[in-house]
XYZ file of C-alpha atoms in Angstrom:
713
model
C 145.601 88.989 99.627
C 143.150 86.237 98.717
C 144.646 82.735 98.542
C 143.589 79.772 96.426
C 142.364 78.003 99.572
C 139.873 80.851 100.236
C 138.352 80.276 96.800
C 138.190 76.486 96.934
C 136.787 76.487 100.492
C 133.973 78.842 99.517
C 133.282 76.835 96.345
C 133.079 73.544 98.253
C 130.768 75.154 100.816
C 127.964 75.650 98.277
C 129.027 72.914 95.834
C 130.606 69.966 97.692
C 131.177 67.982 94.493
C 133.075 70.719 92.643
C 136.044 69.806 90.419
C 138.709 71.477 92.569
C 141.517 69.988 90.413
C 140.430 72.151 87.445
C 140.456 75.281 89.638
C 143.937 74.424 90.917
C 145.117 73.801 87.355
C 143.815 77.247 86.299
C 145.561 78.843 89.287
C 148.906 77.276 88.332
C 148.510 78.307 84.685
C 147.546 81.893 85.586
C 150.500 82.166 88.022
C 152.835 80.926 85.292
C 151.761 83.322 82.502
C 151.434 86.350 84.855
C 154.800 85.654 86.477
C 156.831 88.842 86.946
C 153.877 91.164 86.337
C 153.196 93.733 89.069
C 150.066 95.831 89.641
C 150.268 99.587 90.328
C 149.650 98.759 94.000
C 152.945 96.861 94.042
C 151.218 93.497 94.509
C 151.883 90.565 92.161
C 149.446 90.675 89.234
C 148.132 87.252 90.246
C 146.348 88.920 93.176
C 143.823 90.420 90.742
C 142.526 87.182 89.110
C 142.424 85.593 92.595
C 140.215 88.454 93.856
C 137.973 88.183 90.795
C 137.540 84.434 91.291
C 136.760 85.009 94.974
C 134.039 87.568 94.093
C 132.540 84.983 91.719
C 132.282 82.475 94.568
C 130.136 85.025 96.433
C 127.785 84.834 93.425
C 127.795 81.023 93.863
C 129.054 80.507 90.325
C 130.043 77.153 88.833
C 133.577 75.772 88.391
C 133.838 76.882 84.736
C 133.064 80.470 85.712
C 135.572 80.421 88.606
C 138.241 79.039 86.251
C 137.433 81.756 83.688
C 137.817 84.343 86.463
C 141.329 83.068 87.198
C 142.209 83.210 83.483
C 140.245 86.309 82.391
C 143.305 88.542 81.751
C 145.592 85.933 80.209
C 144.734 86.709 76.571
C 145.053 90.480 76.962
C 148.068 90.774 79.263
C 150.202 87.664 78.583
C 151.487 85.529 75.723
C 148.753 82.938 76.280
C 146.856 81.810 73.175
C 143.123 81.158 72.924
C 143.695 77.709 71.414
C 145.896 76.742 74.347
C 143.198 77.767 76.854
C 140.625 75.846 74.803
C 142.842 72.743 74.810
C 143.674 72.901 78.535
C 140.381 74.120 80.008
C 137.690 73.395 77.437
C 135.482 75.242 74.937
C 133.218 76.961 77.503
C 136.096 78.433 79.494
C 137.842 79.640 76.323
C 134.662 81.353 75.078
C 134.120 83.143 78.405
C 137.737 84.355 78.577
C 137.596 85.488 74.936
C 134.305 87.336 75.554
C 135.689 89.182 78.590
C 138.806 90.117 76.602
C 136.705 91.614 73.784
C 134.741 93.784 76.216
C 137.926 94.861 78.029
C 139.480 96.066 74.768
C 136.595 98.425 74.030
C 137.141 102.133 74.600
C 133.858 103.958 75.041
C 133.984 107.532 73.781
C 130.686 108.810 75.127
C 128.657 108.472 78.294
C 125.500 110.222 77.101
C 122.366 108.438 78.304
C 121.439 107.006 74.911
C 125.032 106.021 74.180
C 125.375 104.306 77.553
C 122.207 102.308 76.896
C 123.518 101.238 73.470
C 126.825 100.169 75.037
C 125.056 98.111 77.702
C 122.926 96.430 75.045
C 126.003 95.782 72.906
C 127.800 94.087 75.814
C 124.752 91.914 76.471
C 124.396 91.096 72.778
C 128.089 90.170 72.457
C 127.997 87.951 75.536
C 126.555 84.724 74.182
C 127.380 83.180 77.574
C 125.852 84.976 80.566
C 128.980 84.242 82.606
C 131.006 86.616 80.406
C 129.148 89.532 82.006
C 129.456 88.110 85.507
C 133.247 87.732 85.176
C 133.490 91.250 83.738
C 131.479 92.687 86.639
C 133.713 90.904 89.167
C 136.765 92.230 87.299
C 135.396 95.788 87.349
C 134.482 95.591 91.050
C 138.028 94.656 92.065
C 139.504 97.296 89.736
C 137.267 99.913 91.369
C 138.386 98.755 94.812
C 142.017 99.396 93.800
C 141.377 102.488 91.624
C 143.271 104.783 94.009
C 146.597 103.687 92.487
C 145.626 105.140 89.080
C 146.307 108.796 88.042
C 143.489 111.235 88.944
C 142.269 111.751 85.359
C 142.073 107.998 84.815
C 140.273 107.536 88.130
C 137.470 109.849 86.990
C 137.320 108.302 83.505
C 137.023 104.733 84.832
C 134.564 105.750 87.560
C 132.315 107.543 85.066
C 132.361 104.555 82.708
C 131.552 102.249 85.643
C 128.617 104.392 86.754
C 127.218 104.670 83.222
C 127.850 101.129 81.986
C 128.716 98.517 84.584
C 126.654 99.494 87.652
C 123.414 99.453 85.571
C 124.512 96.134 84.036
C 124.869 94.687 87.547
C 121.334 95.918 88.228
C 120.055 94.217 85.090
C 121.648 90.982 86.174
C 119.925 91.297 89.543
C 123.204 91.458 91.506
C 122.407 94.486 93.619
C 125.188 94.142 96.157
C 127.659 94.604 93.293
C 125.586 97.472 91.884
C 125.545 99.361 95.193
C 129.257 98.654 95.778
C 130.139 100.028 92.345
C 127.931 103.104 92.787
C 129.439 103.982 96.183
C 132.985 103.569 94.821
C 132.126 105.756 91.793
C 130.760 108.466 94.093
C 134.023 108.364 96.069
C 136.049 109.220 92.937
C 133.582 111.458 91.070
C 132.273 113.544 93.987
C 134.905 113.147 96.739
C 133.695 116.163 98.748
C 130.081 114.991 98.838
C 131.194 111.420 99.606
C 133.255 112.749 102.531
C 130.316 114.833 103.813
C 127.989 111.819 103.743
C 130.583 109.539 105.318
C 131.403 112.079 108.037
C 127.716 112.544 108.775
C 127.238 108.768 109.094
C 130.482 108.316 111.063
C 129.686 111.107 113.516
C 126.346 109.510 114.212
C 127.514 105.883 113.924
C 127.091 104.998 117.585
C 123.825 106.899 117.702
C 122.606 105.192 114.499
C 123.549 101.691 115.668
C 121.910 102.284 119.041
C 118.789 103.636 117.367
C 118.646 100.670 114.950
C 118.846 98.209 117.843
C 116.108 100.074 119.736
C 113.782 100.096 116.713
C 114.475 96.411 116.019
C 113.691 95.560 119.641
C 110.490 97.646 119.611
C 109.333 96.031 116.371
C 110.099 92.457 117.392
C 108.450 92.879 120.812
C 105.369 94.486 119.289
C 104.981 91.791 116.632
C 105.663 88.935 119.073
C 102.746 90.201 121.199
C 100.541 89.176 118.285
C 102.382 85.877 117.655
C 104.102 87.177 114.527
C 107.582 85.667 114.178
C 109.704 88.252 112.388
C 113.336 88.916 111.528
C 114.015 92.659 111.612
C 117.006 94.130 109.798
C 118.175 97.735 109.924
C 120.873 99.721 108.159
C 121.712 103.154 106.840
C 121.175 103.538 103.113
C 124.062 103.308 100.655
C 126.018 106.526 100.157
C 125.045 106.768 96.486
C 121.370 106.329 97.390
C 121.659 109.234 99.861
C 123.470 111.287 97.186
C 120.677 110.628 94.669
C 118.106 111.781 97.240
C 120.125 114.977 97.746
C 120.122 115.604 93.984
C 116.478 114.715 93.366
C 115.171 116.853 96.241
C 117.844 119.608 96.184
C 118.898 118.855 99.773
C 122.143 119.170 101.712
C 123.540 116.204 103.630
C 122.123 117.555 106.894
C 118.648 117.860 105.332
C 118.424 114.177 104.346
C 116.602 112.677 107.295
C 115.361 109.346 105.976
C 118.752 107.675 105.738
C 117.629 104.625 107.712
C 115.868 101.612 106.220
C 114.342 98.649 108.045
C 113.221 95.320 106.665
C 110.687 93.075 108.379
C 110.709 89.453 107.139
C 107.807 87.239 108.205
C 106.445 83.801 107.361
C 103.164 84.510 105.565
C 101.416 87.148 103.472
C 98.798 87.472 106.243
C 101.623 88.372 108.655
C 102.831 91.052 106.194
C 99.566 92.979 106.347
C 99.166 92.391 110.102
C 102.702 93.723 110.673
C 101.916 96.797 108.591
C 98.901 97.575 110.766
C 100.888 97.214 113.988
C 103.737 99.389 112.650
C 101.257 102.111 111.665
C 99.728 101.921 115.133
C 103.181 102.472 116.649
C 104.340 105.344 114.433
C 102.582 107.844 112.176
C 102.784 106.884 108.474
C 103.906 109.545 105.974
C 101.019 110.224 103.542
C 101.621 109.111 99.961
C 104.590 106.909 100.838
C 102.792 103.558 101.116
C 103.157 101.051 98.244
C 101.526 97.626 98.095
C 103.655 95.492 95.772
C 102.214 92.262 97.219
C 98.651 92.535 95.909
C 99.942 94.336 92.795
C 103.484 93.003 92.153
C 105.896 94.862 89.928
C 106.263 93.509 86.415
C 109.635 92.077 87.461
C 108.008 89.804 90.104
C 109.174 91.982 93.015
C 106.823 91.857 96.021
C 106.920 93.806 99.294
C 104.963 96.322 101.319
C 106.730 99.704 101.440
C 105.886 102.386 103.976
C 107.596 105.410 105.495
C 106.821 106.353 109.110
C 107.829 109.050 111.576
C 110.086 107.150 113.973
C 110.379 107.385 117.753
C 112.761 110.365 117.575
C 110.717 112.235 114.959
C 112.746 111.249 111.891
C 111.518 109.411 108.790
C 112.181 105.686 108.507
C 111.558 103.509 105.477
C 110.159 100.044 106.290
C 109.830 97.123 103.866
C 107.710 94.123 104.849
C 107.942 90.823 102.987
C 107.907 87.032 103.356
C 111.063 84.925 103.208
C 110.232 83.818 99.662
C 109.712 87.427 98.576
C 113.013 88.307 100.218
C 114.814 85.557 98.311
C 113.372 86.774 95.014
C 114.274 90.408 95.736
C 117.780 89.743 97.046
C 119.012 86.975 94.778
C 118.654 88.535 91.380
C 115.298 87.554 89.970
C 113.719 91.009 90.302
C 114.920 92.899 87.208
C 115.283 96.210 89.044
C 117.013 97.829 86.082
C 113.754 98.836 84.367
C 112.726 100.965 87.338
C 116.037 102.273 88.648
C 117.485 103.400 85.317
C 114.398 105.437 84.466
C 114.056 103.784 81.066
C 111.053 102.083 79.562
C 111.628 98.590 78.170
C 110.054 97.535 74.913
C 107.892 94.413 74.781
C 110.826 92.620 73.142
C 113.168 93.673 75.971
C 110.681 92.507 78.602
C 110.282 89.143 76.901
C 114.025 88.604 76.653
C 114.741 89.684 80.227
C 111.907 87.521 81.544
C 113.852 84.622 80.081
C 117.034 85.900 81.724
C 115.282 86.146 85.096
C 114.147 82.537 84.692
C 117.775 81.487 84.221
C 118.755 83.294 87.390
C 115.935 81.584 89.273
C 117.082 78.185 88.042
C 120.589 78.968 89.278
C 119.291 79.667 92.775
C 117.181 76.495 92.894
C 119.839 74.059 91.676
C 122.157 72.546 94.263
C 124.840 71.664 91.719
C 126.048 74.774 89.827
C 127.212 72.489 87.001
C 123.560 71.832 86.231
C 123.005 75.554 85.877
C 122.922 76.359 82.188
C 124.801 73.450 80.691
C 124.736 75.512 77.547
C 124.164 79.036 78.798
C 123.446 80.883 75.584
C 121.779 84.238 75.122
C 120.419 86.121 72.158
C 118.911 89.055 74.011
C 118.767 91.436 71.052
C 118.318 89.229 67.972
C 117.135 92.127 65.803
C 119.906 94.617 66.582
C 123.664 94.999 66.143
C 125.931 97.535 67.857
C 129.074 98.826 66.164
C 131.762 101.458 66.751
C 132.631 104.555 64.731
C 136.393 105.273 64.390
C 135.971 107.807 67.239
C 134.576 105.167 69.598
C 130.888 106.131 69.439
C 128.447 103.218 69.487
C 125.699 103.081 66.862
C 122.741 100.703 66.801
C 121.448 99.154 63.554
C 118.878 96.534 62.584
C 120.282 93.032 62.132
C 121.630 92.595 58.594
C 122.673 96.262 58.254
C 125.665 96.995 56.027
C 128.482 99.583 55.768
C 126.200 101.593 53.451
C 123.641 101.898 56.275
C 126.485 102.966 58.562
C 127.663 105.585 56.029
C 124.218 107.168 55.707
C 123.843 107.233 59.512
C 126.908 109.515 59.658
C 125.758 111.916 56.903
C 123.872 111.729 53.615
C 126.917 112.937 51.685
C 129.078 110.215 53.238
C 126.483 107.669 52.115
C 126.318 109.027 48.569
C 130.115 109.000 48.216
C 130.610 105.612 49.926
C 133.101 103.713 47.758
C 134.250 101.075 50.234
C 134.507 100.141 53.897
C 136.975 98.763 56.428
C 135.664 96.638 59.287
C 138.129 96.028 62.116
C 140.856 97.337 59.833
C 140.101 95.023 56.879
C 138.396 95.852 53.584
C 134.937 94.315 53.236
C 132.286 94.359 50.466
C 129.512 96.949 50.802
C 127.109 94.010 51.204
C 128.945 92.848 54.355
C 126.528 92.395 57.278
C 127.739 94.206 60.406
C 128.348 92.226 63.601
C 128.281 93.259 67.260
C 131.449 95.103 68.269
C 132.655 95.816 64.697
C 134.664 99.020 64.234
C 133.581 100.495 60.898
C 135.449 103.017 58.746
C 133.945 104.382 55.499
C 136.069 105.147 52.422
C 134.586 107.873 50.193
C 135.271 108.991 46.634
C 133.965 112.098 44.781
C 133.381 109.871 41.742
C 131.157 107.421 43.656
C 127.356 107.639 43.458
C 124.492 105.575 44.896
C 123.388 102.547 42.928
C 119.977 100.927 42.537
C 121.666 97.686 43.646
C 122.199 99.217 47.102
C 118.433 99.103 47.656
C 118.650 95.303 47.556
C 120.777 95.043 50.723
C 120.456 98.210 52.856
C 118.252 97.866 55.963
C 117.730 101.301 57.524
C 114.844 103.550 56.379
C 117.195 106.542 56.138
C 119.535 104.785 53.713
C 116.643 103.519 51.575
C 114.998 106.948 51.442
C 118.195 108.838 50.590
C 119.178 106.336 47.878
C 115.714 106.576 46.303
C 115.838 110.376 46.461
C 119.186 110.445 44.689
C 118.010 107.991 42.027
C 114.810 109.997 41.503
C 116.801 113.217 41.152
C 118.997 111.582 38.520
C 115.962 110.224 36.711
C 114.446 113.711 36.877
C 117.485 115.196 35.146
C 117.182 112.561 32.440
C 113.443 113.201 32.174
C 113.992 116.963 31.782
C 116.389 116.311 28.895
C 113.979 113.817 27.316
C 110.995 116.152 27.807
C 112.894 119.027 26.225
C 113.755 116.907 23.195
C 110.158 115.688 22.809
C 108.724 119.201 23.048
C 111.276 120.589 20.587
C 110.384 117.834 18.116
C 106.656 118.520 18.531
C 107.209 122.261 18.052
C 109.284 121.595 14.941
C 106.466 119.426 13.547
C 104.081 122.375 14.072
C 106.628 124.760 12.503
C 106.932 126.613 15.836
C 110.674 126.777 16.417
C 111.652 128.072 19.878
C 115.464 127.969 20.223
C 115.597 128.476 24.025
C 112.731 126.636 25.721
C 114.043 126.950 29.284
C 114.078 130.769 29.127
C 110.898 131.221 27.117
C 108.436 133.572 28.857
C 105.489 131.809 27.203
C 106.592 128.357 28.387
C 107.211 129.781 31.880
C 103.681 131.184 31.899
C 102.262 127.824 30.820
C 104.227 126.080 33.610
C 102.694 128.449 36.178
C 99.204 127.967 34.734
C 99.623 124.216 35.107
C 100.715 124.674 38.761
C 104.418 123.880 38.245
C 107.127 125.824 40.033
C 109.438 125.941 37.034
C 109.832 125.061 33.355
C 112.099 122.186 34.434
C 109.232 120.682 36.459
C 106.978 120.909 33.403
C 109.554 119.328 31.079
C 110.231 116.543 33.604
C 106.551 115.595 33.517
C 106.711 115.523 29.720
C 109.737 113.224 29.956
C 107.929 110.974 32.458
C 105.012 110.769 30.002
C 102.497 112.378 32.350
C 101.975 115.453 30.122
C 101.969 115.330 26.317
C 103.727 117.940 24.185
C 100.350 118.537 22.454
C 98.878 119.861 25.727
C 101.636 122.448 25.937
C 101.362 123.394 22.273
C 97.596 123.828 22.692
C 98.233 126.411 25.423
C 101.134 128.004 23.575
C 99.361 128.828 20.287
C 97.016 131.479 21.759
C 99.985 133.158 23.457
C 101.723 133.375 20.063
C 98.553 134.639 18.314
C 97.902 131.362 16.524
C 94.136 130.672 16.411
C 92.822 127.143 16.461
C 89.199 126.002 16.241
C 88.263 123.530 18.920
C 84.928 122.083 20.030
C 84.100 123.112 23.578
C 84.307 120.370 26.202
C 82.347 120.029 29.391
C 84.554 122.518 31.226
C 84.085 125.118 28.507
C 80.320 124.589 28.397
C 79.868 124.872 32.136
C 82.196 127.851 32.472
C 80.318 129.574 29.660
C 77.097 129.322 31.652
C 78.603 130.433 34.965
C 77.535 133.595 36.684
C 80.602 135.845 36.855
C 81.573 137.945 39.834
C 84.435 140.219 40.741
C 87.102 139.123 43.184
C 89.065 135.915 42.834
C 89.771 135.243 46.497
C 93.438 134.870 45.529
C 92.657 131.978 43.144
C 93.615 131.684 39.501
C 91.693 129.103 37.446
C 93.600 127.984 34.370
C 94.760 131.551 33.871
C 91.207 132.931 33.840
C 90.002 135.428 36.428
C 86.526 136.771 37.208
C 85.253 133.309 38.084
C 82.542 132.291 40.591
C 84.584 130.603 43.325
C 83.874 129.177 46.766
C 85.950 127.250 49.260
C 85.017 123.768 50.417
C 83.857 123.493 54.023
C 85.117 119.908 54.231
C 88.823 120.733 54.019
C 89.100 124.577 54.325
C 92.048 125.094 51.924
C 94.343 128.045 52.561
C 96.930 129.818 50.334
C 100.123 127.877 49.893
C 98.491 124.437 49.959
C 98.172 122.279 46.871
C 94.568 122.693 45.751
C 92.290 121.677 42.896
C 88.968 123.012 41.570
C 85.741 121.019 41.150
C 83.110 122.331 38.738
C 79.585 122.305 40.138
C 76.993 123.075 37.491
C 75.403 126.461 38.125
C 77.443 127.037 41.314
C 80.890 127.772 39.904
C 84.101 126.159 41.124
C 84.618 124.717 44.615
C 88.220 124.784 45.818
C 89.426 121.647 47.644
C 92.740 120.497 49.111
C 94.291 118.045 46.615
C 94.143 115.257 49.201
C 90.494 115.866 50.116
C 88.488 112.639 50.008
C 85.654 114.379 48.136
C 87.767 114.929 45.009
C 89.959 111.818 45.007
C 87.340 109.787 43.109
C 85.674 112.698 41.279
C 85.031 112.827 37.521
C 88.372 113.980 36.011
C 86.558 116.078 33.413
C 85.073 118.210 36.173
C 88.429 118.925 37.822
C 90.401 122.025 36.859
C 93.939 123.082 37.687
C 94.105 126.139 39.906
C 96.851 128.206 41.503
C 97.017 130.784 44.255
C 97.657 134.418 43.435
C 99.167 136.748 46.058
C 96.531 138.559 48.099
C 96.785 140.554 51.303
C 93.120 141.358 51.578
C 91.717 137.862 52.044
C 91.628 135.618 55.112
C 90.703 131.956 55.204
C 89.175 129.669 57.779
C 91.093 126.757 59.301
C 90.001 124.309 62.024
C 92.456 122.952 64.582
C 92.090 120.195 67.170
C 94.458 120.466 70.148
C 94.823 117.559 72.597
C 96.454 118.475 75.912
C 96.674 117.472 79.535
C 93.752 118.851 81.535
C 95.841 121.460 83.357
C 94.989 124.953 84.524
C 96.049 127.721 82.118
C 96.604 125.528 79.019
C 93.646 127.051 77.109
C 94.850 130.575 77.909
C 98.372 129.722 76.704
C 97.052 128.286 73.414
C 94.794 131.308 72.801
C 97.713 133.636 73.537
C 99.917 131.848 70.981
C 97.233 132.111 68.275
C 96.817 135.849 68.984
C 100.580 136.444 68.937
C 100.701 134.908 65.451
C 98.216 137.574 64.191
C 95.348 135.129 63.752
C 91.764 135.664 64.815
C 89.835 133.006 66.764
C 86.333 132.770 65.268
C 85.076 129.901 67.393
C 86.391 127.695 70.218
C 85.009 124.568 71.834
C 86.584 122.812 74.826
C 85.820 119.498 76.492
C 87.595 117.040 78.816
C 87.887 113.267 78.583
C 87.691 110.511 81.188
C 91.517 110.121 81.186
C 92.122 113.790 82.139
C 92.826 115.035 78.635
C 91.571 118.345 77.251
C 90.213 118.494 73.663
C 90.076 122.043 72.214
C 88.567 122.794 68.785
C 89.461 126.171 67.261
C 88.174 127.840 64.082
C 90.666 130.552 63.152
C 91.273 133.042 60.324
C 94.657 132.854 58.599
C 96.207 134.532 55.566
C 98.084 131.555 54.151
C 99.355 128.031 54.769
C 102.707 129.241 56.127
C 100.972 131.234 58.848
C 98.866 128.175 59.717
C 101.992 125.998 59.976
C 103.678 128.614 62.199
C 100.647 128.646 64.502
C 100.528 124.844 64.736
C 104.273 124.705 65.437
C 103.979 127.308 68.195
C 101.024 125.499 69.829
C 103.025 122.233 69.863
C 105.634 123.984 72.027
C 103.075 125.008 74.661
C 103.586 123.137 77.941
C 101.194 120.191 78.453
C 100.097 120.167 74.774
C 100.241 116.617 73.381
C 98.897 116.712 69.782
C 97.974 119.472 67.300
C 95.891 118.412 64.280
C 94.262 120.238 61.430
C 90.701 119.140 60.743
């Protein structure tokens, strides 16, 4: 068991002027409040905070952090009060202990990749002092080292949480010896058989491995010294979890993993790095494709080394890293933010900016002789634009800063949002305007009588909540507009002495709605209520249907239509209820059945059909535009042009053509070209029957392997 003297001796070794009295005071206080408590191992509970504090000395942490390590469990497991810790040990210590306690009380319900990333971000966002995370990592490392005393189901649960949450956090902090320790311990509990196989394989060959490492080190040092290169050569077998990952990634058994050895050559200058590489390649054959030059082109996280893999003296693969002492310090002591590469995630520009700042803090820590100088006010705001909160089931959800319980409600389900009558945060009722904070546990109270309010739009932050609230408000306004439109039309009909007792079921009104391109009478009446269509327009169309004649001077549309050359066949188009019209389809937008379209009168050439969003009709003379609608037709086909962007891979064009054929479409024309960045651009002109068929084809092409974008031209 670690003793207080082990901690203070290590602390004084790297910080001779440390305030040992404060550490001793924390030890006495922790021993007092934990008195009588026993761990599952049978040891006094005090052994745990002592181990945590000792791990923190290996990180060369300051006195405040060591003290917080000794006290980290006092709030959760004893009768100690936060105010008492603040009074006895200061504000910084109290804040660190309180932060660790908050994280320890969390119960994470999910370990899915996205959830794990949200949890890691939430822990970082909650930890306004970087030392909160360091104490928590030390706490988790010792708990993993003593996990064997827990029941089997709890062993797996804690190990999985550690692998998903805390090992990657250690990587983010640049503390890779903790990361690899945690990963190996997790493998021991999650995959005991595989762990045993790897360990047995290493153990059986231990003498052989150690002998081989010494031989390679001697060969390397002798070779390099011949050329006056002073080098320190280190050799080791890779961590068990690293070997396990290689087995998974390459579908290998333990016996098939040959490159389990790694060597590191540390030299004085960059020139020596490249010279050493040449001599190593002259000694052993390099493996093609396994050389990386991170010196001339450093990683974004400042990591620099030469990496190569060679066939060693006994015919097995060996990984060799070559670097200077300064590069070694950067790589080993936490400045290289390895997390972005090892976790397989891509950081946003904001993340990179924030973690660059974090790396700078870590660098300062290494350069300062007195740890007390390190971060006199170590404060972080790594994710200033995000908050992370819990659902009642323990799932973590991310929201923009300033989000409210209403945003939370809509993130669960639209119906929950619409019926949101109140909210509890951490068990207490809060206003719907309450702004969520990191670590809040949110519970929504619903009521069937509750409905969204326009006022909600003033404080919600998420696009989903805003959209759904607007949709609900619009639907309510539509209902009111239908009622208003019905009343206005009934009054106008009464004024014309044309009483129609049941407007909604009137066949004539239904016909007029279809002629004006509305799906239903309700849609037509809503537009009347909104003021976009006048009752007189409807009455003007209704009178001929009821046999009421009305003299009216012909307008431009009537004059032009009167002069048009008529032809049979409507191509599935109905123009204001009139058939037998000269019609052609615009080549600029190629409209197809099912799309919203509009007609443009061209004198002497009939009506050209355009898509409603076509740029050629957006600014056209309104008097020359006519409402049109599609009529069912199985005899006509229509042209559509598609642009497909894909990776320039063999067989992609054949796969796309096959999909189009399977969807019963005919390819009229195809043009294919490649770009400088190895992309393929395919232009297809195809025949389709309607818009739905076109959408089906585009959807199917999107699913083709290596297809990136499908666009309609």
